[in-house]
PDB file of C-alpha atoms in Angstrom:
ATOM      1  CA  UNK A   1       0.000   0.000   0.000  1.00 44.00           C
ATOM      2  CA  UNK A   2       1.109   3.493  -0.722  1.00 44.00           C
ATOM      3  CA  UNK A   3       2.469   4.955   2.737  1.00 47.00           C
ATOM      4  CA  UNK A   4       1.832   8.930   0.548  1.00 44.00           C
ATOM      5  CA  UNK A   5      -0.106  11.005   3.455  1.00 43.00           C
ATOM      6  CA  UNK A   6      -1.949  14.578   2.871  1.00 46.00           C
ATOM      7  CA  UNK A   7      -0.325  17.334   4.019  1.00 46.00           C
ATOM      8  CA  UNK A   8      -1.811  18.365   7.128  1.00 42.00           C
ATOM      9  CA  UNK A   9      -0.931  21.416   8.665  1.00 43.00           C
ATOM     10  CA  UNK A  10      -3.831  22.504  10.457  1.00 39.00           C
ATOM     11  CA  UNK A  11      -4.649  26.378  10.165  1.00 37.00           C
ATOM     12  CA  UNK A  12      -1.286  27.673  11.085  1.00 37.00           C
ATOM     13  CA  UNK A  13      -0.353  29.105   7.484  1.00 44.00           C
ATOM     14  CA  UNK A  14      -3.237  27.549   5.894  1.00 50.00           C
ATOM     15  CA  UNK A  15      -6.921  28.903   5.085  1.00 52.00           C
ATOM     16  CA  UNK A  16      -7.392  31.906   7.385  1.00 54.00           C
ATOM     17  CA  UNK A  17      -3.840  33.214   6.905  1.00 53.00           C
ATOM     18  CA  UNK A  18      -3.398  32.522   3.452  1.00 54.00           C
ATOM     19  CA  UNK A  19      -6.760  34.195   2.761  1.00 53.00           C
ATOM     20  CA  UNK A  20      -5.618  37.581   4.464  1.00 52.00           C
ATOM     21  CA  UNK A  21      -2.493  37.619   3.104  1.00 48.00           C
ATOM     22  CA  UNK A  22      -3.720  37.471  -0.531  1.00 45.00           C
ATOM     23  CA  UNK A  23      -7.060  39.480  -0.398  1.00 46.00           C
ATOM     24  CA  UNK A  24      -9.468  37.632  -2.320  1.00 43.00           C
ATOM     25  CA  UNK A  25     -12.141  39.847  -1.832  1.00 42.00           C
ATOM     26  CA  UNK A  26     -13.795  40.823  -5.465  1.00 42.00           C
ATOM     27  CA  UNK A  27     -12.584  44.167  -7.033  1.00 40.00           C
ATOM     28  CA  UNK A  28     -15.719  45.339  -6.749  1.00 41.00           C
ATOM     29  CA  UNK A  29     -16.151  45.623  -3.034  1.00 39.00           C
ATOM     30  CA  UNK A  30     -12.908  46.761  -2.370  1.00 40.00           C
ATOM     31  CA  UNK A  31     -13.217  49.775  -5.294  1.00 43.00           C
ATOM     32  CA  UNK A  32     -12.369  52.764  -3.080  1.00 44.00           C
ATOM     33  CA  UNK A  33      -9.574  50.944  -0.997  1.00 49.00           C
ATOM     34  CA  UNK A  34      -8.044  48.948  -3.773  1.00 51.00           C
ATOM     35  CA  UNK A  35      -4.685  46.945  -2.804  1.00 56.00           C
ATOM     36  CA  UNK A  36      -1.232  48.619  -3.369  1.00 64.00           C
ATOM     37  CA  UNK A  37       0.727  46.542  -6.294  1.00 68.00           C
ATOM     38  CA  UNK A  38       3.992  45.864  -5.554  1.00 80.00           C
ATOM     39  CA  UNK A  39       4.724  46.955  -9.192  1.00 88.00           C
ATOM     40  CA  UNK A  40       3.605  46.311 -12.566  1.00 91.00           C
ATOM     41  CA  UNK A  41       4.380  43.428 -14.825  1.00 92.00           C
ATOM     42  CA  UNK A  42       4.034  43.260 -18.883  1.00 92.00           C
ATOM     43  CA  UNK A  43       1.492  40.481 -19.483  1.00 91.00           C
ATOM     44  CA  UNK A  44       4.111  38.503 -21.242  1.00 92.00           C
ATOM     45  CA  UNK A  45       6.051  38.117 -17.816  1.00 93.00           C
ATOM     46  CA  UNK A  46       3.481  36.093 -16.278  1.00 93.00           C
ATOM     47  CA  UNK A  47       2.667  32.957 -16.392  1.00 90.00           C
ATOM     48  CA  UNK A  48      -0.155  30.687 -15.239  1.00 87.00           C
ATOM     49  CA  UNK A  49       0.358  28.170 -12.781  1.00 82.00           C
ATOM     50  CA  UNK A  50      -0.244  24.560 -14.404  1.00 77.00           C
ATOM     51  CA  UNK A  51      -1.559  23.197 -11.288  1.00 69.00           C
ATOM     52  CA  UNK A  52      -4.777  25.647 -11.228  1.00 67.00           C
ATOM     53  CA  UNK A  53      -7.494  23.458 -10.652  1.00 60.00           C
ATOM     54  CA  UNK A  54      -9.740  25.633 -12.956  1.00 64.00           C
ATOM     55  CA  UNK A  55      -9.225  24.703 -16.202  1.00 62.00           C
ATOM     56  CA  UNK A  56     -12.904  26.277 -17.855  1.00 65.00           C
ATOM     57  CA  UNK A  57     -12.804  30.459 -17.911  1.00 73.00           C
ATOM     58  CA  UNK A  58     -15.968  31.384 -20.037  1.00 74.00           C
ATOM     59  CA  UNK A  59     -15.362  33.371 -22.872  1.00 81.00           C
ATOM     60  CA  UNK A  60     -18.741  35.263 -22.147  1.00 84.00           C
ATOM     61  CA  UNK A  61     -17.671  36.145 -18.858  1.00 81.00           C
ATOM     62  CA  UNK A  62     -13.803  36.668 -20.106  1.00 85.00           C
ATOM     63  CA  UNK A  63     -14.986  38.900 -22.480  1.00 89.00           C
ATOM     64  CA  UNK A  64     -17.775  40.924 -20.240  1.00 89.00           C
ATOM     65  CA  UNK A  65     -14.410  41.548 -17.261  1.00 88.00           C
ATOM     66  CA  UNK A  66     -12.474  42.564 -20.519  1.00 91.00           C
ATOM     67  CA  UNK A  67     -14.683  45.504 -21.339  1.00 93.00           C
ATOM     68  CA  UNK A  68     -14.403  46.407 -17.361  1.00 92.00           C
ATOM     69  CA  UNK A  69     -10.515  46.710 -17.859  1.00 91.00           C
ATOM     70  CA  UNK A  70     -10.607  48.337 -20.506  1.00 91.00           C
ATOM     71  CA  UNK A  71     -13.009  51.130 -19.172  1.00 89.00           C
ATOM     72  CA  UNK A  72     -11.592  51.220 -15.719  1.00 89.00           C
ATOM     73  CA  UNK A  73      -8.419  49.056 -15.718  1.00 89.00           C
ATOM     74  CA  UNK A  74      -7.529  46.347 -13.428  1.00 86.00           C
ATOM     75  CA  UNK A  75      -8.221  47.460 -10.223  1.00 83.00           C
ATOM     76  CA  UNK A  76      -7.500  44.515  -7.784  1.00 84.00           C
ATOM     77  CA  UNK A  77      -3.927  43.311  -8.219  1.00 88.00           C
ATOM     78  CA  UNK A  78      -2.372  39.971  -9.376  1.00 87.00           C
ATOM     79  CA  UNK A  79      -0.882  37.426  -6.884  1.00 87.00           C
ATOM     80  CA  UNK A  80       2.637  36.184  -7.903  1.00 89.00           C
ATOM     81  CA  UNK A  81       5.340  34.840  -7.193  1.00 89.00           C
ATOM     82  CA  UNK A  82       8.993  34.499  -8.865  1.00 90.00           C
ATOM     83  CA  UNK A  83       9.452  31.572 -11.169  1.00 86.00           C
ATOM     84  CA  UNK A  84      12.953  32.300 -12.310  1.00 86.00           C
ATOM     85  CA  UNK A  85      14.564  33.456 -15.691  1.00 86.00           C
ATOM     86  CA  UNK A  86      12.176  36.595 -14.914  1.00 88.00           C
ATOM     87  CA  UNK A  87       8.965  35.274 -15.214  1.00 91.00           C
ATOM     88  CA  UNK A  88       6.233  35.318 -12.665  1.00 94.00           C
ATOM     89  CA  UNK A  89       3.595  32.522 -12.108  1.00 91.00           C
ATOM     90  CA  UNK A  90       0.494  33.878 -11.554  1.00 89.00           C
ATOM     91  CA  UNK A  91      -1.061  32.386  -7.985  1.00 87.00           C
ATOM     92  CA  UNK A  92      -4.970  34.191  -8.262  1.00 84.00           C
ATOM     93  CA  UNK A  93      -5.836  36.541 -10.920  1.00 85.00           C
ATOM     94  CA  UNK A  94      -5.327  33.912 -13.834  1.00 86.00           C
ATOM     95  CA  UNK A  95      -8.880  35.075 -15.220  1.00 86.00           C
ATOM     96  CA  UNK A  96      -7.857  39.238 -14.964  1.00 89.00           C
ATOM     97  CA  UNK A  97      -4.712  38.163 -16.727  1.00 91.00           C
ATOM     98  CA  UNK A  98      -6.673  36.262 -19.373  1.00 89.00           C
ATOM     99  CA  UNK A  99      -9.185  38.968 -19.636  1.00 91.00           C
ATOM    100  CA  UNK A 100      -6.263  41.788 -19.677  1.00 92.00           C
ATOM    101  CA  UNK A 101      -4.879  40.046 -22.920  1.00 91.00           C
ATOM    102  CA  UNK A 102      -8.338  40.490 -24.508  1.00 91.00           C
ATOM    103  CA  UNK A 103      -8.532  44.075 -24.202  1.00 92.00           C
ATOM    104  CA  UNK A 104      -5.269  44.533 -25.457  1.00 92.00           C
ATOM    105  CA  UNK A 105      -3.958  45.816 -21.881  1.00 90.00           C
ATOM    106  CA  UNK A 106      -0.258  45.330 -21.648  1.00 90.00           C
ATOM    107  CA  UNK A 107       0.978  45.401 -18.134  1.00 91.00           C
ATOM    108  CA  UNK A 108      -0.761  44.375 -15.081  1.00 92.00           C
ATOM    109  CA  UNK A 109      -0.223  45.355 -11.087  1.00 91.00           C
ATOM    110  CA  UNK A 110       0.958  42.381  -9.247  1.00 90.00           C
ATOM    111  CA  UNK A 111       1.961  42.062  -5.537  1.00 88.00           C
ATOM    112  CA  UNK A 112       4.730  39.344  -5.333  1.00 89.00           C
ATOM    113  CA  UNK A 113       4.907  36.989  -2.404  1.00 86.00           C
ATOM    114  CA  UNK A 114       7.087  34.347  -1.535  1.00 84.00           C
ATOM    115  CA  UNK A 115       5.044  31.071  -1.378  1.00 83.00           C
ATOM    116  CA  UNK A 116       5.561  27.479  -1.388  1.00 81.00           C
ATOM    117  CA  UNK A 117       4.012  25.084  -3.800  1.00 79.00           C
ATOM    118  CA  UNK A 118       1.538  23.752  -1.223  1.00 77.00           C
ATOM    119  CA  UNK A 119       0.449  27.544  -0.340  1.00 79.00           C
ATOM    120  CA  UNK A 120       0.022  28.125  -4.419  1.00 80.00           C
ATOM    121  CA  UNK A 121      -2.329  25.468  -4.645  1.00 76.00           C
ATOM    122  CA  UNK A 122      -4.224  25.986  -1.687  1.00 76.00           C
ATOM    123  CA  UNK A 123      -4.643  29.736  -2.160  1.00 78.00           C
ATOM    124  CA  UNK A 124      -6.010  29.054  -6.257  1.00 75.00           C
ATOM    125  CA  UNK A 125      -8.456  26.359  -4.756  1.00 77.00           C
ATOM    126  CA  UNK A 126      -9.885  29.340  -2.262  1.00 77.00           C
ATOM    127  CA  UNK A 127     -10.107  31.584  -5.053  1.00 73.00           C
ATOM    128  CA  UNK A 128     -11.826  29.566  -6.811  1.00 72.00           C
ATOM    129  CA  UNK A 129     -14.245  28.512  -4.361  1.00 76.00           C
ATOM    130  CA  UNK A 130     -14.925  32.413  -3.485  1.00 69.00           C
ATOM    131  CA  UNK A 131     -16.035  32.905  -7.159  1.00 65.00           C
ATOM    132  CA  UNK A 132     -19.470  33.296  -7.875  1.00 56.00           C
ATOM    133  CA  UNK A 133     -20.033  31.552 -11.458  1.00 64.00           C
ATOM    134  CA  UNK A 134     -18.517  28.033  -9.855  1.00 72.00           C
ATOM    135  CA  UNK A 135     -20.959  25.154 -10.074  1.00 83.00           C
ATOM    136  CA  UNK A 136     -21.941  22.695  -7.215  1.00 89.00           C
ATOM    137  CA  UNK A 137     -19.485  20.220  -8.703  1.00 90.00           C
ATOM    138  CA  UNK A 138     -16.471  21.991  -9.191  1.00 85.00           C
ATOM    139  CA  UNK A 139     -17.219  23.762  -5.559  1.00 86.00           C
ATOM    140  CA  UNK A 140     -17.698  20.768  -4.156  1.00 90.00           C
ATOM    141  CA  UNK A 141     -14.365  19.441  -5.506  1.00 87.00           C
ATOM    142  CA  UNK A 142     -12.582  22.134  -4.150  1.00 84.00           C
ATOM    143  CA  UNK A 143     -13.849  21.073  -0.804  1.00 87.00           C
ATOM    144  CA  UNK A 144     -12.826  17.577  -1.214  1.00 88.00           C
ATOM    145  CA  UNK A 145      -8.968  18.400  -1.905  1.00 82.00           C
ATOM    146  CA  UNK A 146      -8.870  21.113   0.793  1.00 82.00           C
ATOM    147  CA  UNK A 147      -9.785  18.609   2.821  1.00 85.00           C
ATOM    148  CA  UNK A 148      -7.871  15.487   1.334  1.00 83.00           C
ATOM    149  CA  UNK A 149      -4.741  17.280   0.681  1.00 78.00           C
ATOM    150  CA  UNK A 150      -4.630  19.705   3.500  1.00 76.00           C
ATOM    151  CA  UNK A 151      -6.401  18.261   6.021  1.00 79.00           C
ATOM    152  CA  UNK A 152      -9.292  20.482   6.531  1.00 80.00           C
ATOM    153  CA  UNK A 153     -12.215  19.393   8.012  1.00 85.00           C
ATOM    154  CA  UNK A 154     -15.959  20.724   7.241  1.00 86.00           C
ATOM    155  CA  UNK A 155     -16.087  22.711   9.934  1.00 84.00           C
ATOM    156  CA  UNK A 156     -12.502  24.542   9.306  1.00 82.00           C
ATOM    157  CA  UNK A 157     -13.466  25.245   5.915  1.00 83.00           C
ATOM    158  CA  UNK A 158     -16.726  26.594   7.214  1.00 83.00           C
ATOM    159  CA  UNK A 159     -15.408  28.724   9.630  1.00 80.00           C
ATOM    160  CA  UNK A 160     -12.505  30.545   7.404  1.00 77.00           C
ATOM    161  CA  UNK A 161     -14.716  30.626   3.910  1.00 77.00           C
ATOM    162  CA  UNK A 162     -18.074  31.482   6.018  1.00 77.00           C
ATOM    163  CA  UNK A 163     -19.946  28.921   4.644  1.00 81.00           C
ATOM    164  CA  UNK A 164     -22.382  26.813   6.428  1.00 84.00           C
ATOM    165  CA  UNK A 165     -21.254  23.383   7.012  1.00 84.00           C
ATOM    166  CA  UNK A 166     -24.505  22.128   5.987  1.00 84.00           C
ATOM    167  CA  UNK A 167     -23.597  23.844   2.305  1.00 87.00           C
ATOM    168  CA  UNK A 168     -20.415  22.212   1.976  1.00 89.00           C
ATOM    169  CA  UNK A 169     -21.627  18.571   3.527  1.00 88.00           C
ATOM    170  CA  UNK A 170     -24.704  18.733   0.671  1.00 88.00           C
ATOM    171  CA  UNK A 171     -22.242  19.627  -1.564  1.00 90.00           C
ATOM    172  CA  UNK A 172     -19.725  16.762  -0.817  1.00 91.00           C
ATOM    173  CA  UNK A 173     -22.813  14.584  -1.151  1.00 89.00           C
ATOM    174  CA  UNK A 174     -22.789  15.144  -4.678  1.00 92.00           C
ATOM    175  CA  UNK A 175     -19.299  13.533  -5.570  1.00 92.00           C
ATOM    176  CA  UNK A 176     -20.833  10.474  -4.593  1.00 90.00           C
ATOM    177  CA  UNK A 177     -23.240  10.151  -7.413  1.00 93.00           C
ATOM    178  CA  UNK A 178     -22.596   8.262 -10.532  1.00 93.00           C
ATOM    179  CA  UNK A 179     -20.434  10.275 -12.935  1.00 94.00           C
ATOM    180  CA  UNK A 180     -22.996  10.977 -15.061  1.00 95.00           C
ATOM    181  CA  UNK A 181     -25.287  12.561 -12.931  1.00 95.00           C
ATOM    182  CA  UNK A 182     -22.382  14.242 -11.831  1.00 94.00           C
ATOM    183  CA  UNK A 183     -21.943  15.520 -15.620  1.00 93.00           C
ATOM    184  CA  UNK A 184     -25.338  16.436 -15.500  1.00 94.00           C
ATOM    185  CA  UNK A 185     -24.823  18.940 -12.775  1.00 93.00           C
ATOM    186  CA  UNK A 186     -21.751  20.575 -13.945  1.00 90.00           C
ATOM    187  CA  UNK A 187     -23.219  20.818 -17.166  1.00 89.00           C
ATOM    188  CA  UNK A 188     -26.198  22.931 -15.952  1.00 90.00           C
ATOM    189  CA  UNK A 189     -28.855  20.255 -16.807  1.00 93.00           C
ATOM    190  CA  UNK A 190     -29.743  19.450 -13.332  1.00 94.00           C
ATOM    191  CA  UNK A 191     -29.534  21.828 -10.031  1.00 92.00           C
ATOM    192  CA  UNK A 192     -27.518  20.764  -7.359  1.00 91.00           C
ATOM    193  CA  UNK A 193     -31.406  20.665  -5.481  1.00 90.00           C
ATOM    194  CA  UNK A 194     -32.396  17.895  -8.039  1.00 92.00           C
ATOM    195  CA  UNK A 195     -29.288  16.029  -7.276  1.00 93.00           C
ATOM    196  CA  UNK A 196     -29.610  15.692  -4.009  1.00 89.00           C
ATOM    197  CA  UNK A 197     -32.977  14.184  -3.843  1.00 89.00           C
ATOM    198  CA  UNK A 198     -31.145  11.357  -6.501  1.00 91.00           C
ATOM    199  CA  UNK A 199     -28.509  10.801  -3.282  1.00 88.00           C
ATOM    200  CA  UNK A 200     -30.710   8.058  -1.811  1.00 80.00           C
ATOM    201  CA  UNK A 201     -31.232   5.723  -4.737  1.00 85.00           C
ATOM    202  CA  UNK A 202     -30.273   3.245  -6.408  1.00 84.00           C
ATOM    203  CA  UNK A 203     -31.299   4.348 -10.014  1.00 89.00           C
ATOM    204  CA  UNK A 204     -29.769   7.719 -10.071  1.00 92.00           C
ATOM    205  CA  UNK A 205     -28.537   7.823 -13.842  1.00 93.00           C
ATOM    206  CA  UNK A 206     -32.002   6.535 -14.632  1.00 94.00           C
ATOM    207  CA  UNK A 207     -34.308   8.951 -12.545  1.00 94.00           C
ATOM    208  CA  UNK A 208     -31.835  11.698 -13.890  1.00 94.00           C
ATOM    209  CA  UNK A 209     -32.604  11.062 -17.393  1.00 95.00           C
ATOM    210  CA  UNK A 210     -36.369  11.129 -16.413  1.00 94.00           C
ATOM    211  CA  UNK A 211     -36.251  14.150 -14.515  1.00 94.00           C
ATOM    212  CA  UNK A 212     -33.955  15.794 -17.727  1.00 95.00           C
ATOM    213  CA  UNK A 213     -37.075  14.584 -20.161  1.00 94.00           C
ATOM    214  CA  UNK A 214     -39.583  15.489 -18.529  1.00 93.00           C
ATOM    215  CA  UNK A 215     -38.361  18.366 -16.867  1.00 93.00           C
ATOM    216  CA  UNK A 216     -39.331  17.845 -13.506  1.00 93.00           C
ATOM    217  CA  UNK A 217     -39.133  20.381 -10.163  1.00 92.00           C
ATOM    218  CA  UNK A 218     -37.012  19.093  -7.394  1.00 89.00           C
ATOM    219  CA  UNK A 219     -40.056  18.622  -5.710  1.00 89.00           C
ATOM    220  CA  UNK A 220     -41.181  16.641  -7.794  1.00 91.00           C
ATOM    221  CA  UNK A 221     -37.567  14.849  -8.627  1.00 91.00           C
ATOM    222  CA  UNK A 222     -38.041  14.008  -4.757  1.00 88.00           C
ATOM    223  CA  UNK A 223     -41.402  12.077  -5.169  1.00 88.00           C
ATOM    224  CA  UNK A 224     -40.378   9.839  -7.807  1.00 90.00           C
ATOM    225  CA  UNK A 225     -36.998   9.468  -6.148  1.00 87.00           C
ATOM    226  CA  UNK A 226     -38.969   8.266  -3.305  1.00 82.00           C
ATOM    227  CA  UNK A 227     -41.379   5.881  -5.425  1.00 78.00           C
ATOM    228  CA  UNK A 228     -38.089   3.962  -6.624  1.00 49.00           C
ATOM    229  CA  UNK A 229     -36.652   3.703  -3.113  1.00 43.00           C
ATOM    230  CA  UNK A 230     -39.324   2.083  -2.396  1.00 45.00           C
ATOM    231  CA  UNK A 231     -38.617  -2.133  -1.490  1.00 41.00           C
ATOM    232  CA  UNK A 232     -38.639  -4.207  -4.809  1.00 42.00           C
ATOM    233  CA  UNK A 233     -36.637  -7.191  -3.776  1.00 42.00           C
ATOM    234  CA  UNK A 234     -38.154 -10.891  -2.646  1.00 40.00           C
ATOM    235  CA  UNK A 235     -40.395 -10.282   0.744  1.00 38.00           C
ATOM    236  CA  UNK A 236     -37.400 -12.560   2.530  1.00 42.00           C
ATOM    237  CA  UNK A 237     -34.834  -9.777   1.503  1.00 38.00           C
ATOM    238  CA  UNK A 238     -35.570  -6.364   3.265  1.00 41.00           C
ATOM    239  CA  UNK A 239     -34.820  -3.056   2.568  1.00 45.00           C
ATOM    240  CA  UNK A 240     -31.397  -2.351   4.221  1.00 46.00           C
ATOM    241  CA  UNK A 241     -32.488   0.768   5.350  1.00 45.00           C
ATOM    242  CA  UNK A 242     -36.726   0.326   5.821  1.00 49.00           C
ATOM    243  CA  UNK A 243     -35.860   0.731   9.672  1.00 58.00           C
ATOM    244  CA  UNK A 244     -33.419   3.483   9.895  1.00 67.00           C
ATOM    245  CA  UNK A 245     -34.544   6.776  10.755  1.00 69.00           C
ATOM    246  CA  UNK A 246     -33.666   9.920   8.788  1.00 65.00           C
ATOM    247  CA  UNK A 247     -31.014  11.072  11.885  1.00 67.00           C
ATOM    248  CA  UNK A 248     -28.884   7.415  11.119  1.00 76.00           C
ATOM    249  CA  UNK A 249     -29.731   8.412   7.340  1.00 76.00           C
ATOM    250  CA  UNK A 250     -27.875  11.812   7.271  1.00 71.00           C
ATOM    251  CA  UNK A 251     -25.317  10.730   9.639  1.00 77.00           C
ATOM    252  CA  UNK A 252     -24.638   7.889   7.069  1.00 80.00           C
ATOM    253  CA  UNK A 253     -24.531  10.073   4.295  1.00 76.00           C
ATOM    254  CA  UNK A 254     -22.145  12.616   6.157  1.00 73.00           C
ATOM    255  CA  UNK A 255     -19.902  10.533   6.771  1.00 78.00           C
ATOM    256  CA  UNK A 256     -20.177   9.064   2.881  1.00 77.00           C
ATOM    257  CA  UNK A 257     -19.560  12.618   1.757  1.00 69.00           C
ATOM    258  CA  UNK A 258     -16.277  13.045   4.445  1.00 69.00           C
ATOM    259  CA  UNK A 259     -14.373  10.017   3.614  1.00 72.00           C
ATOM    260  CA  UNK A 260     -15.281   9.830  -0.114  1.00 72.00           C
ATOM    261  CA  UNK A 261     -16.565   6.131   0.716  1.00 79.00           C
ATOM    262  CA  UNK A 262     -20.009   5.104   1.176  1.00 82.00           C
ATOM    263  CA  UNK A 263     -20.876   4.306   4.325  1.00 86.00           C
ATOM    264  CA  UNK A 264     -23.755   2.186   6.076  1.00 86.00           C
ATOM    265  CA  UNK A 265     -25.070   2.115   9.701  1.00 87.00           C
ATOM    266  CA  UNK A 266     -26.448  -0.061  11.484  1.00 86.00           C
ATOM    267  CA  UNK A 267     -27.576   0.618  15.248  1.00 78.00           C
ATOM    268  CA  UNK A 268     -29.356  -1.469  17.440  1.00 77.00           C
ATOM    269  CA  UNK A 269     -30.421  -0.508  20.858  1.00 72.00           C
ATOM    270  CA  UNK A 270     -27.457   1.015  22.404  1.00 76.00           C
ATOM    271  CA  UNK A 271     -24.791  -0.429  19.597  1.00 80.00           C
ATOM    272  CA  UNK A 272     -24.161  -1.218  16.469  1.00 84.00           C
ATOM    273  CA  UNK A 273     -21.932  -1.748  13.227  1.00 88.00           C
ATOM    274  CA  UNK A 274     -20.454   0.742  10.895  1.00 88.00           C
ATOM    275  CA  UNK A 275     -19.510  -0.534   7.467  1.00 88.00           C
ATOM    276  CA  UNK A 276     -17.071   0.854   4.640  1.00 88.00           C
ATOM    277  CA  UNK A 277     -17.248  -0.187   1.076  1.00 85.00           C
ATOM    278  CA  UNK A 278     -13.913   0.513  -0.445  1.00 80.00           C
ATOM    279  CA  UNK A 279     -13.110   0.084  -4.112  1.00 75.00           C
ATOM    280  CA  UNK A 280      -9.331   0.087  -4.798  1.00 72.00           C
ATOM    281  CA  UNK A 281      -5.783  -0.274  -2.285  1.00 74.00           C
ATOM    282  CA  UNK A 282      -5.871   3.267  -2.204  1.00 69.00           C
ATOM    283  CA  UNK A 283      -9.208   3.387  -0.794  1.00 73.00           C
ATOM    284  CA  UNK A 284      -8.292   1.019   1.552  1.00 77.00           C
ATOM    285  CA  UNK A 285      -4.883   2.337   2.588  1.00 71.00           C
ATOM    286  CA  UNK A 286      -6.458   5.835   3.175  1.00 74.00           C
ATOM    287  CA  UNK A 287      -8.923   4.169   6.054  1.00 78.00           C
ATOM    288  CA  UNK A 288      -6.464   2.805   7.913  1.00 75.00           C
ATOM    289  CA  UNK A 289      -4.560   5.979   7.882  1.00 70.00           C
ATOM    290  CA  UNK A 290      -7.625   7.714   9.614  1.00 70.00           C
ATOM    291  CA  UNK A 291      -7.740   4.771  11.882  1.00 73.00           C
ATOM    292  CA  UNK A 292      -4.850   5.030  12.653  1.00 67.00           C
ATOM    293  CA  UNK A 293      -5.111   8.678  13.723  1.00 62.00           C
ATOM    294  CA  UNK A 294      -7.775   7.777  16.313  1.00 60.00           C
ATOM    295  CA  UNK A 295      -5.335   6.059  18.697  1.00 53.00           C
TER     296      UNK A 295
END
C-alpha cells in the first residue's frame, strides 16, 4: 500500500492566513480601498500556474471583465510569485490576466509573495471557491482536496470561507453520485437541489434522465426518487435501510460525503456496526490511515 499522506498542517499558514495575506475579496467591493501593487508586470512576464485546478474560464464572462478593464483598468492586483529566468507565475488573478490580454492591456499590477508550492495550490483552490459563477461540482471538488490534501475538516473550511457546514456537507454529497449525474450537474442540466434528492437511490442515472425529459421540479424529482426507493426485492430480503430513521440516514450520508466512501449504519439498541465499502488499495490504505489517527 502506498504509505503517501496529505499534508496536514492545520490552520497555522493555511486557510485563514493565506486568505488575508492574498485578499481575495472581489474588485468590486474593495473599489475605493483597492490593494497597493507591488509593481507592474508586462502580461508577457506572467505565467499561469499549471496546477490551477480551474481549467474552464468562459469566454462570455472573459470577455464581459475585458470591457471592465478596458473602461476602468484592473483594479484589484495579481498574486505572484517568482518563477525564475524573470517570469512570474500567476497564484490568483489567472482570469484578470486572461481577460487583460483580450482588451489589449499590456501590463498588469501584481503584488509578489514568496510562497511554497503547497500555499500556491491551496490559495487558487480558495479563489476559486470564493467565485461566484462556480458550479456545485467543481465547488464541491474544491472542498474535497482542501480537505484530502490539506487536512481540513468541514467545519474549518466553514469557519474561514463562512460557509455553512450544511452547504459544503450537501455539496460533498454530490461527488458520490454516478459520474454521469455528476456531468449532468456541472453541465447545468440538473440543479444541485435535483441532485440531491437522486442521493438516496439506487437508479440515479435513470431517474436523472427522467427528470432531464420530462423536466421535472425538485419537488417533484423528490417524489419519484422516493417511489423507486421504495422495497422491490423478494419479501425474505428487506430493505437495508426500511428501519433506519432519517437522523442514522444523514449521519450515514455525512460521513459518505467526508471520507469519499459510502458508508452504512447499522444501530441497534445502544450499539451497532459501521460498514465501509472501499473500491481500490488506495481506498483502503487511506482508512487505515484515519484509523490510525484515532489512537
Amino acid at each position: 500500500m502506498s504509505d503517501k499522506k496529505p499534508e496536514r498542517r492545520g490552520l497555522g499558514r493555511g486557510l485563514s492566513a493565506l486568505m488575508a495575506d492574498v485578499n481575495l475579496t472581489p474588485a468590486s467591493e474593495t473599489r475605493d480601498q483597492p490593494r497597493r501593487a507591488d509593481l507592474r508586470l508586462p502580461v508577457e512576464k506572467l505565467v499561469p500556474n499549471p496546477n490551477q485546478p480551474r481549467r474552464d474560464f468562459a469566454q462570455a464572462s472573459l470577455e464581459e471583465l475585458a470591457a471592465s478593464i478596458r473602461e476602468k483598468g484592473v483594479i484589484q492586483p495579481l498574486i505572484v510569485r517568482e518563477a525564475g529566468d524573470g517570469r512570474f507565475e500567476i497564484v490568483a488573478g489567472e482570469r484578470r490576466w486572461r481577460a487583460a490580454q483580450l482588451a489589449q492591456v499590456h501590463d498588469l499590477p501584481v503584488i509578489v509573495r514568496d510562497l511554497d508550492d503547497t500555499e500556491v495550490l491551496e490559495v487558487a483552490i480558495i479563489e476559486n471557491i470564493q467565485r461566484a459563477d462556480l458550479n456545485p461540482i467543481e465547488e464541491a471538488m474544491a472542498y474535497r482536496q482542501l480537505m484530502e490534501r490539506f487536512g481540513h475538516t468541514q467545519e474549518k473550511l466553514a469557519e474561514a470561507l463562512s460557509k455553512s457546514r450544511s452547504h459544503i456537507a450537501n455539496l460533498l454529497r454530490l461527488l458520490n453520485l454516478p459520474q454521469e449525474v455528476v456531468d449532468h450537474v456541472r453541465e447545468g442540466r440538473l440543479t444541485a437541489g435535483h441532485a440531491r434528492a437522486l442521493i438516496v437511490t439506487d437508479d440515479a442515472a435513470d431517474l436523472a434522465r427522467q427528470v432531464i425529459a420530462k423536466g421535472l421540479s425538485v419537488r417533484e424529482t423528490e417524489r419519484l426518487a422516493k417511489g423507486v426507493g421504495e422495497p422491490r426485492a423478494p419479501r425474505d430480503r428487506p430493505a437495508p435501510t426500511a428501519d433506519k430513521d432519517a437522523d442514522t440516514r444523514v449521519l450515514e450520508q455525512d460521513l459518505t460525503a467526508t471520507i469519499g466512501m459510502k458508508v452504512q449504519i447499522d444501530h441497534k439498541g445502544e450499539g451497532g456496526t459501521i460498514s465501509i465499502a472501499y473500491k481500490s488499495l488506495d481506498d483502503l490504505d487511506e482508512i487505515c490511515r484515519v484509523l490510525s489517527t484515532m489512537r
